[in-house]
């Protein structure tokens, strides 16, 4: 019998993600669901090798969980032949918002959204990204949010407050060289320099728009 492996991130949404992921069972009552904590998977290549041809995957988490999955799957040689769904249990859920969906819509198949993704290289390490990459104070906010969460998983992370504190006291703008279509531009005192694949980041901030 076909199984649907629900890969959930218990740390998403300030430690509430695992409980929220259980709602998938209320939505998919006719499926044989197997709930798996993403942090229990040490080897994705081994995990994928044990799946049957008709098995499915449903990722439950936030944007960070999805981003980690596409990179782990890519490193493991996942060929995107199995159906992959996503159900938002994170804080910002910008990817789902970009699809025009909410949690009430239930899990959405995302195979077409996780292929041919752009890459970013930082300190010699290349990574795929789904929504966007932020250089500047947004990166500072993510780093500070992770630092606060590492000390207390149940702590409510307020990125607006972190951004305000950064603007007033902690983050210092820097100079930047940005190359677009082979043309390099130089800027001074840069606060923010995002590179976007989707439209939203930061919990609903629209940094760009789709072009026809």
Short mmCIF file of C-alpha atoms in Angstrom, two decimals:
data_model
loop_
_atom_site.label_atom_id
_atom_site.label_comp_id
_atom_site.label_asym_id
_atom_site.label_seq_id
_atom_site.Cartn_x
_atom_site.Cartn_y
_atom_site.Cartn_z
CA UNK A 1 0.00 0.00 0.00
CA UNK A 2 1.22 3.47 -0.88
CA UNK A 3 2.53 5.44 2.09
CA UNK A 4 2.81 9.19 2.53
CA UNK A 5 5.81 10.17 4.61
CA UNK A 6 5.10 13.37 6.53
CA UNK A 7 8.45 15.00 7.27
CA UNK A 8 7.79 17.49 10.05
CA UNK A 9 10.00 20.03 11.79
CA UNK A 10 9.15 20.11 15.47
CA UNK A 11 11.21 23.30 15.89
CA UNK A 12 9.22 25.34 13.35
CA UNK A 13 6.82 28.03 14.55
CA UNK A 14 8.65 28.37 17.87
CA UNK A 15 8.38 24.70 18.75
CA UNK A 16 4.77 24.22 17.66
CA UNK A 17 5.44 22.74 14.23
CA UNK A 18 5.18 19.09 15.20
CA UNK A 19 1.73 19.50 16.70
CA UNK A 20 0.50 21.55 13.74
CA UNK A 21 1.78 18.91 11.32
CA UNK A 22 -0.67 16.43 12.83
CA UNK A 23 -3.46 18.37 11.15
CA UNK A 24 -2.40 16.66 7.93
CA UNK A 25 -3.99 13.53 9.39
CA UNK A 26 -7.32 15.35 9.66
CA UNK A 27 -7.05 16.49 6.04
CA UNK A 28 -5.77 13.26 4.50
CA UNK A 29 -7.89 10.67 6.30
CA UNK A 30 -7.73 8.26 3.37
CA UNK A 31 -3.93 8.15 3.16
CA UNK A 32 -1.55 5.88 5.04
CA UNK A 33 0.55 8.50 6.82
CA UNK A 34 3.96 7.94 8.39
CA UNK A 35 5.17 10.88 10.49
CA UNK A 36 8.95 11.38 10.54
CA UNK A 37 10.86 14.07 12.45
CA UNK A 38 13.25 15.66 9.93
CA UNK A 39 15.99 15.70 12.57
CA UNK A 40 15.80 11.92 12.82
CA UNK A 41 16.96 11.56 9.20
CA UNK A 42 20.75 11.29 9.23
CA UNK A 43 21.13 10.15 5.62
CA UNK A 44 18.60 11.30 3.01
CA UNK A 45 20.07 9.07 0.34
CA UNK A 46 19.38 6.06 2.56
CA UNK A 47 15.92 7.40 3.44
CA UNK A 48 14.94 7.81 -0.22
CA UNK A 49 16.31 4.37 -1.11
CA UNK A 50 13.86 2.72 1.30
CA UNK A 51 10.78 4.33 -0.25
CA UNK A 52 8.53 2.32 -2.53
CA UNK A 53 7.86 3.55 -6.10
CA UNK A 54 4.39 4.91 -5.28
CA UNK A 55 5.25 6.47 -1.92
CA UNK A 56 4.80 10.22 -1.44
CA UNK A 57 6.47 12.90 0.70
CA UNK A 58 4.81 15.77 2.53
CA UNK A 59 7.06 18.40 4.09
CA UNK A 60 5.63 20.18 7.12
CA UNK A 61 7.51 23.21 8.34
CA UNK A 62 8.38 26.74 7.41
CA UNK A 63 10.48 28.26 4.65
CA UNK A 64 13.68 27.15 6.37
CA UNK A 65 12.48 23.55 6.55
CA UNK A 66 11.65 23.56 2.85
CA UNK A 67 15.00 25.11 1.97
CA UNK A 68 16.86 22.48 3.99
CA UNK A 69 14.88 19.70 2.33
CA UNK A 70 15.61 20.79 -1.25
CA UNK A 71 19.31 21.00 -0.45
CA UNK A 72 19.42 17.68 1.41
CA UNK A 73 17.40 16.05 -1.38
CA UNK A 74 19.68 17.52 -4.04
CA UNK A 75 22.79 16.30 -2.21
CA UNK A 76 21.20 12.84 -1.97
CA UNK A 77 20.46 12.71 -5.70
CA UNK A 78 16.68 12.89 -5.37
CA UNK A 79 15.26 12.78 -8.91
CA UNK A 80 11.93 14.50 -8.17
CA UNK A 81 10.00 11.51 -9.52
CA UNK A 82 7.95 11.07 -6.36
CA UNK A 83 5.16 13.45 -5.47
CA UNK A 84 6.31 16.04 -2.96
CA UNK A 85 3.78 18.11 -1.02
CA UNK A 86 4.22 21.03 1.34
CA UNK A 87 2.08 22.02 4.30
CA UNK A 88 2.97 25.25 6.15
CA UNK A 89 3.66 24.96 9.86
CA UNK A 90 6.22 27.74 10.13
CA UNK A 91 6.18 31.33 11.31
CA UNK A 92 6.34 33.36 8.10
CA UNK A 93 5.37 30.79 5.45
CA UNK A 94 6.42 33.09 2.62
CA UNK A 95 6.63 30.28 0.06
CA UNK A 96 3.02 29.24 0.66
CA UNK A 97 1.96 32.88 0.61
CA UNK A 98 3.68 33.25 -2.75
CA UNK A 99 1.49 30.43 -4.08
CA UNK A 100 -1.59 32.32 -2.93
CA UNK A 101 -2.36 29.56 -0.44
CA UNK A 102 -3.08 29.30 3.28
CA UNK A 103 -3.00 26.34 5.65
CA UNK A 104 -6.75 25.94 5.16
CA UNK A 105 -6.04 24.88 1.56
CA UNK A 106 -4.20 21.81 2.83
CA UNK A 107 -0.97 20.33 1.45
CA UNK A 108 0.01 21.43 -2.07
CA UNK A 109 2.11 19.46 -4.56
CA UNK A 110 5.34 21.41 -5.13
CA UNK A 111 7.44 19.28 -7.51
CA UNK A 112 7.45 21.97 -10.19
CA UNK A 113 8.65 24.58 -7.71
CA UNK A 114 11.70 22.71 -6.44
CA UNK A 115 13.50 22.09 -9.73
CA UNK A 116 15.93 24.39 -11.54
CA UNK A 117 16.38 26.47 -8.40
CA UNK A 118 18.94 29.30 -8.21
CA UNK A 119 22.08 28.87 -6.14
CA UNK A 120 24.14 31.01 -3.83
CA UNK A 121 27.76 30.46 -2.84
CA UNK A 122 28.93 31.67 0.59
CA UNK A 123 32.45 30.96 1.82
CA UNK A 124 32.89 28.43 -0.96
CA UNK A 125 29.70 26.49 -0.12
CA UNK A 126 26.99 26.37 -2.82
CA UNK A 127 23.34 26.09 -1.74
CA UNK A 128 19.99 26.12 -3.52
CA UNK A 129 17.39 28.63 -2.38
CA UNK A 130 13.62 28.68 -2.80
CA UNK A 131 12.43 32.15 -1.77
CA UNK A 132 15.34 34.52 -1.64
CA UNK A 133 18.75 35.30 -0.23
CA UNK A 134 19.21 38.35 1.96
CA UNK A 135 22.43 40.26 2.42
CA UNK A 136 22.36 42.99 5.01
CA UNK A 137 20.10 43.61 7.95
CA UNK A 138 17.70 40.82 6.95
CA UNK A 139 20.57 38.34 7.25
CA UNK A 140 21.37 39.86 10.63
CA UNK A 141 17.74 39.36 11.70
CA UNK A 142 17.81 35.68 10.72
CA UNK A 143 21.09 35.16 12.54
CA UNK A 144 19.83 36.88 15.68
CA UNK A 145 16.54 34.96 15.52
CA UNK A 146 18.45 31.66 15.29
CA UNK A 147 20.63 32.70 18.21
CA UNK A 148 17.61 33.46 20.38
CA UNK A 149 15.86 30.23 19.38
CA UNK A 150 18.94 28.13 20.14
CA UNK A 151 18.80 29.26 23.76
CA UNK A 152 15.05 28.58 24.09
CA UNK A 153 13.06 26.68 21.45
CA UNK A 154 9.75 27.91 22.91
CA UNK A 155 10.77 31.57 22.73
CA UNK A 156 8.54 33.70 20.50
CA UNK A 157 10.85 35.28 17.92
CA UNK A 158 9.80 38.82 16.97
CA UNK A 159 11.70 39.70 13.80
CA UNK A 160 10.21 43.19 13.69
CA UNK A 161 11.66 43.92 17.11
CA UNK A 162 15.00 42.42 16.07
CA UNK A 163 15.06 44.62 12.94
CA UNK A 164 14.29 47.77 14.93
CA UNK A 165 16.99 46.97 17.47
CA UNK A 166 19.40 46.30 14.62
CA UNK A 167 18.58 49.57 12.88
CA UNK A 168 18.99 51.59 16.07
CA UNK A 169 21.92 49.89 17.74
CA UNK A 170 23.49 46.72 16.41
CA UNK A 171 23.69 46.45 12.62
CA UNK A 172 26.18 48.61 10.73
CA UNK A 173 25.71 49.11 6.95
CA UNK A 174 28.57 48.11 4.69
CA UNK A 175 29.83 48.72 1.17
CA UNK A 176 28.78 46.31 -1.56
CA UNK A 177 29.57 45.40 -5.15
CA UNK A 178 26.59 43.89 -6.98
CA UNK A 179 26.86 42.40 -10.45
CA UNK A 180 23.71 42.07 -12.57
CA UNK A 181 23.88 40.76 -16.15
CA UNK A 182 27.63 41.21 -16.15
CA UNK A 183 27.54 44.84 -15.01
CA UNK A 184 28.99 45.62 -11.58
CA UNK A 185 27.54 48.40 -9.45
CA UNK A 186 29.23 49.78 -6.32
CA UNK A 187 27.26 51.08 -3.35
CA UNK A 188 28.15 52.56 0.02
CA UNK A 189 26.37 52.10 3.35
CA UNK A 190 24.16 49.26 2.13
CA UNK A 191 21.43 48.18 4.54
CA UNK A 192 19.71 45.58 2.39
CA UNK A 193 20.51 43.70 -0.84
CA UNK A 194 18.11 40.78 -1.42
CA UNK A 195 18.20 38.38 -4.36
CA UNK A 196 14.76 36.91 -4.92
CA UNK A 197 13.35 33.80 -6.56
CA UNK A 198 9.87 34.31 -5.07
CA UNK A 199 8.10 37.54 -4.16
CA UNK A 200 7.93 37.37 -0.36
CA UNK A 201 10.29 37.06 2.54
CA UNK A 202 10.49 38.18 6.15
CA UNK A 203 6.98 36.99 6.96
CA UNK A 204 5.02 38.69 4.19
CA UNK A 205 7.23 41.53 2.92
CA UNK A 206 6.97 41.71 -0.88
CA UNK A 207 10.47 42.42 -2.11
CA UNK A 208 9.73 41.94 -5.82
CA UNK A 209 6.95 41.21 -8.27
CA UNK A 210 6.50 38.70 -11.06
CA UNK A 211 7.21 40.00 -14.54
CA UNK A 212 5.38 38.79 -17.61
#
